[in-house]
Amino acid sequence: MRMRRKPWARPELEACDFFIVDPKELKGKWNNSYKKEQPIYLELGCGKGTFMAVHASHNKNINYIAIDIKDEVLVLAKRNIEKAFEELGESLDNVKLMAQEILLIDEILGEEDSIERIYINFCNPWPKERHKKRRLTHTRQLENYKKFLTSNGEIWFKTDDDELFEESLEYFKESGLNIKYITYDLHNSDFEGNVKTEHEEMFTAQGIKTKFLIATR
Ligand SMILES: C[S@@+](CC[C@H](N)C(=O)[O-])C[C@H]1O[C@@H](n2cnc3c(N)ncnc32)[C@H](O)[C@@H]1O
C-alpha cells in the first residue's frame, strides 16, 4: 500500500532520542550502545511498529533494533513505541529505531555485533522470478544475517504468503539453518505468546492463515 508523504516525519524522527540518524556509525558497537548490555533482538521491516511496541515494552531485559526503510511508517512506529512504554510506565531505553535498506544490512551490522534473534514479519513476497533476490529471507540475505547472528541465534519468520514460505524453507536449508519449529496455521497451533503485527491482523481478517517458523544456526 502506498503511503501519503509526511513532510513532518523526518524532523519528528530526528528529534527523537531513540531514532538513530546514522546507524552506520554504530556498526561493531551495537552491544555497548544501550543503557544496559543485554541480548539484542532485531526486527526487519518493522512497519508501524505495533509488534516492536509490545515486545520491547514487556521485555526490558532485551535490547531491540527496529528497521524499516520508510520515514512515513517509522514515524508511526516511533509513536506506537512511545505510547506502549508510557502506558506501562516503563522507561524507553531498550529500543533503537532506524531507516535502513535491509538489502544493505552489512553497512550497519557485522561480525563484531551479536544479535540473538531476528524477526521477519510479513515481508514483501516479491513473487516475480527476477525479483526474488530482494526477499528478506533469500539465501543471499541469510548469509548476511549469519555474520552477526550468535551461534545459538534464531530467525523467527511469519508470512501470509504460501509460495514465499515454501521457497524460504529452501533458502534456510541452503544456508545450513535448521527449522526448530514450524506451523502452517499459527493461530490454531500450540505456539504461545504470539504478538500480531498490523499485516497479520489484516490477513487474518481476510481468512488467510499465518505461516510461521523458527530457524536456528
Ligand atoms: C508488508 S510490510 C510489513 C510490516 C510489518 N512487519 C507487519 O507485519 O505488519 C513490509 C515492511 O517492510 C519494509 N521494507 C520492505 N523492504 C524493505 C527493505 N529492503 N529495507 C527496509 N525496509 C523494507 C516496508 O517499508 C514495510 O514497512
Coordinates of C-alpha atoms and ligand atoms in Angstrom, one line a residue:
M1 CA 0.0 0.0 0.0
R2 CA 1.4 3.4 -1.0
M3 CA 1.5 5.8 2.0
R4 CA 0.8 9.5 1.8
R5 CA 4.0 11.6 2.1
K6 CA 4.5 13.1 5.5
P7 CA 6.9 16.0 5.3
W8 CA 6.9 16.2 9.1
A9 CA 8.1 12.6 9.5
R10 CA 11.9 13.2 9.2
P11 CA 12.0 16.2 11.6
E12 CA 10.0 14.3 14.2
L13 CA 12.2 11.2 13.9
E14 CA 15.4 13.3 14.1
A15 CA 14.1 14.9 17.3
C16 CA 13.5 11.5 18.9
D17 CA 16.3 10.2 21.1
F18 CA 15.8 6.5 20.2
F19 CA 15.9 7.2 16.5
I20 CA 19.4 6.6 15.1
V21 CA 20.1 9.1 12.3
D22 CA 23.3 7.4 11.1
P23 CA 23.2 3.7 12.0
K24 CA 26.5 3.1 10.1
E25 CA 28.3 4.8 13.0
L26 CA 27.2 2.0 15.4
K27 CA 28.5 -0.9 13.2
G28 CA 30.5 -3.2 15.5
K29 CA 29.4 -1.2 18.6
W30 CA 25.7 -2.1 19.0
N31 CA 26.1 -4.3 22.0
N32 CA 27.6 -1.4 24.1
S33 CA 25.3 1.2 22.8
Y34 CA 22.3 0.7 25.2
K35 CA 21.8 1.7 28.8
K36 CA 22.2 -2.0 29.8
E37 CA 24.3 -4.6 27.9
Q38 CA 21.9 -7.5 27.3
P39 CA 20.8 -9.7 24.4
I40 CA 19.8 -7.8 21.2
Y41 CA 16.8 -8.8 19.1
L42 CA 16.4 -7.3 15.6
E43 CA 13.2 -6.7 13.7
L44 CA 13.5 -6.3 9.9
G45 CA 10.7 -4.3 8.2
C46 CA 9.0 -3.2 11.4
G47 CA 6.3 -1.1 9.6
K48 CA 4.1 0.8 12.1
G49 CA 5.9 -0.8 15.0
T50 CA 3.0 -2.4 16.8
F51 CA 4.9 -5.7 17.2
M52 CA 8.0 -3.9 18.5
A53 CA 6.0 -1.7 20.8
V54 CA 4.5 -4.7 22.6
H55 CA 7.7 -6.8 22.7
A56 CA 10.1 -4.1 23.8
S57 CA 7.9 -2.6 26.5
H58 CA 7.2 -6.0 28.0
N59 CA 10.8 -7.3 27.8
K60 CA 13.1 -4.8 29.4
N61 CA 15.8 -7.5 29.7
I62 CA 16.2 -7.4 25.9
N63 CA 17.6 -4.6 23.7
Y64 CA 15.9 -4.1 20.4
I65 CA 16.7 -2.8 16.9
A66 CA 13.8 -1.9 14.6
I67 CA 14.5 -1.2 11.0
D68 CA 12.3 0.0 8.1
I69 CA 13.1 2.0 5.0
K70 CA 10.2 4.4 5.1
D71 CA 10.1 7.5 7.3
E72 CA 6.3 7.5 6.8
V73 CA 5.9 4.3 8.7
L74 CA 8.9 4.8 11.1
V75 CA 7.3 7.9 12.5
L76 CA 4.2 5.8 13.3
A77 CA 6.4 3.2 14.9
K78 CA 8.0 5.8 17.0
R79 CA 4.7 7.0 18.3
N80 CA 3.4 3.4 18.9
I81 CA 6.5 2.5 20.8
E82 CA 6.4 5.7 22.9
K83 CA 2.7 5.0 23.7
A84 CA 3.3 1.4 24.8
F85 CA 6.1 2.4 27.2
E86 CA 4.0 5.3 28.6
E87 CA 1.0 3.1 29.2
L88 CA 3.2 0.6 31.2
G89 CA 5.1 3.4 33.0
E90 CA 8.4 2.0 31.7
S91 CA 11.5 4.0 30.7
L92 CA 12.2 3.7 27.0
D93 CA 15.9 2.8 26.9
N94 CA 16.0 -0.6 25.2
V95 CA 14.9 0.3 21.6
K96 CA 16.7 1.8 18.7
L97 CA 14.7 2.7 15.6
M98 CA 16.3 3.5 12.2
A99 CA 15.8 3.9 8.4
Q100 CA 17.9 1.5 6.6
E101 CA 17.8 -0.5 3.3
I102 CA 17.8 -4.1 4.7
L103 CA 19.4 -5.5 1.5
L104 CA 22.4 -3.4 2.6
I105 CA 22.3 -4.6 6.2
D106 CA 26.0 -5.2 6.3
E107 CA 26.5 -1.4 6.2
I108 CA 25.3 -1.3 9.8
L109 CA 25.8 -4.8 11.3
G110 CA 28.9 -7.0 11.1
E111 CA 30.8 -9.8 12.7
E112 CA 31.6 -7.8 15.8
D113 CA 27.9 -7.4 16.6
S114 CA 25.9 -10.2 18.3
I115 CA 22.2 -10.5 17.5
E116 CA 20.4 -13.3 19.3
R117 CA 17.1 -13.2 17.4
I118 CA 15.9 -11.8 14.1
Y119 CA 12.2 -11.2 13.5
I120 CA 11.0 -11.0 9.8
N121 CA 7.2 -10.4 9.8
F122 CA 5.2 -10.3 6.6
C123 CA 8.0 -9.1 4.4
N124 CA 7.2 -8.4 0.7
P125 CA 6.8 -11.7 -1.2
W126 CA 8.4 -10.5 -4.4
P127 CA 6.7 -13.2 -6.5
K128 CA 8.4 -12.5 -9.9
E129 CA 11.4 -14.6 -10.6
R130 CA 13.7 -11.7 -11.3
H131 CA 12.8 -10.0 -8.0
K132 CA 13.2 -13.0 -5.7
K133 CA 16.7 -11.9 -4.6
R134 CA 15.1 -8.9 -2.9
R135 CA 13.2 -11.2 -0.5
L136 CA 14.4 -10.7 3.1
T137 CA 14.6 -14.5 3.5
H138 CA 16.6 -15.1 0.3
T139 CA 19.7 -17.1 0.8
R140 CA 21.8 -14.1 -0.1
Q141 CA 20.3 -12.2 2.8
L142 CA 20.5 -15.2 5.2
E143 CA 24.2 -15.3 4.5
N144 CA 24.5 -11.7 5.6
Y145 CA 22.4 -12.3 8.7
K146 CA 24.7 -15.2 9.7
K147 CA 27.6 -12.8 10.1
F148 CA 26.0 -11.2 13.2
L149 CA 23.6 -13.9 14.4
T150 CA 25.0 -15.6 17.5
S151 CA 25.9 -19.3 17.4
N152 CA 22.6 -20.2 19.1
G153 CA 20.7 -17.3 17.4
E154 CA 17.3 -17.7 15.9
I155 CA 15.3 -16.3 13.0
W156 CA 11.6 -16.0 13.6
F157 CA 9.7 -15.7 10.3
K158 CA 5.9 -15.1 9.8
T159 CA 4.1 -14.7 6.5
D160 CA 0.7 -14.9 4.8
D161 CA 2.3 -16.0 1.5
D162 CA 2.4 -19.8 0.8
E163 CA 4.9 -19.6 -2.1
L164 CA 7.3 -17.3 -0.1
F165 CA 7.0 -19.6 2.9
E166 CA 7.8 -22.8 0.9
E167 CA 10.7 -21.2 -1.0
S168 CA 12.0 -19.7 2.2
L169 CA 12.3 -23.2 3.6
E170 CA 14.7 -24.0 0.7
Y171 CA 16.6 -20.8 1.4
F172 CA 17.0 -21.7 5.1
K173 CA 18.2 -25.2 4.1
E174 CA 20.6 -23.8 1.6
S175 CA 22.1 -21.6 4.3
G176 CA 22.6 -24.5 6.7
L177 CA 19.9 -23.2 9.1
N178 CA 17.7 -25.8 10.9
I179 CA 14.0 -25.5 11.3
K180 CA 13.3 -25.8 15.0
Y181 CA 9.6 -25.0 14.9
I182 CA 7.1 -24.8 12.0
T183 CA 3.4 -24.3 11.7
Y184 CA 1.1 -23.5 8.7
D185 CA -1.6 -22.1 10.9
L186 CA 0.0 -20.1 13.8
H187 CA -3.3 -19.0 15.4
N188 CA -4.5 -22.6 15.7
S189 CA -1.2 -24.1 16.7
D190 CA 0.3 -24.9 20.1
F191 CA 2.6 -21.8 19.9
E192 CA 2.1 -19.4 22.9
G193 CA 2.8 -15.7 23.2
N194 CA 2.4 -14.7 19.6
V195 CA 2.1 -10.9 19.1
K196 CA 0.1 -10.0 16.0
T197 CA 1.5 -7.4 13.6
E198 CA -0.5 -4.9 11.5
H199 CA -0.4 -7.1 8.4
E200 CA -1.2 -10.2 10.4
E201 CA -4.4 -8.6 11.7
M202 CA -5.3 -7.6 8.2
F203 CA -4.6 -11.0 6.6
T204 CA -6.3 -12.9 9.5
A205 CA -9.4 -10.8 9.0
Q206 CA -9.4 -12.0 5.3
G207 CA -9.2 -15.6 6.5
I208 CA -5.6 -16.1 5.4
K209 CA -3.6 -18.3 7.7
T210 CA -0.3 -17.2 9.2
K211 CA 2.6 -19.4 8.4
F212 CA 5.4 -19.3 11.0
L213 CA 8.8 -20.9 11.6
I214 CA 11.8 -20.6 13.8
A215 CA 15.2 -21.3 12.2
T216 CA 18.4 -21.8 14.2
R217 CA 22.1 -21.9 13.2
Ligands
LIG1 C1 4.4 -5.7 4.2 S1 5.1 -4.6 5.4 C2 5.0 -5.5 6.9 C3 5.1 -4.6 8.1 C4 5.1 -5.3 9.5 N1 6.3 -6.1 9.7 C5 3.8 -6.1 9.6 O1 4.0 -7.4 9.7 O2 2.7 -5.5 9.6 C6 6.8 -4.6 5.0 C7 7.6 -3.5 5.6 O3 9.0 -3.7 5.3 C8 9.5 -2.5 4.8 N2 10.6 -2.9 3.9 C9 10.4 -3.7 2.8 N3 11.5 -3.9 2.1 C10 12.5 -3.3 2.8 C11 13.9 -3.2 2.7 N4 14.5 -3.7 1.6 N5 14.6 -2.4 3.6 C12 13.9 -1.9 4.6 N6 12.6 -2.0 4.8 C13 11.9 -2.7 3.9 C14 8.4 -1.7 4.2 O4 8.7 -0.4 4.2 C15 7.2 -2.1 5.1 O5 7.0 -1.2 6.2

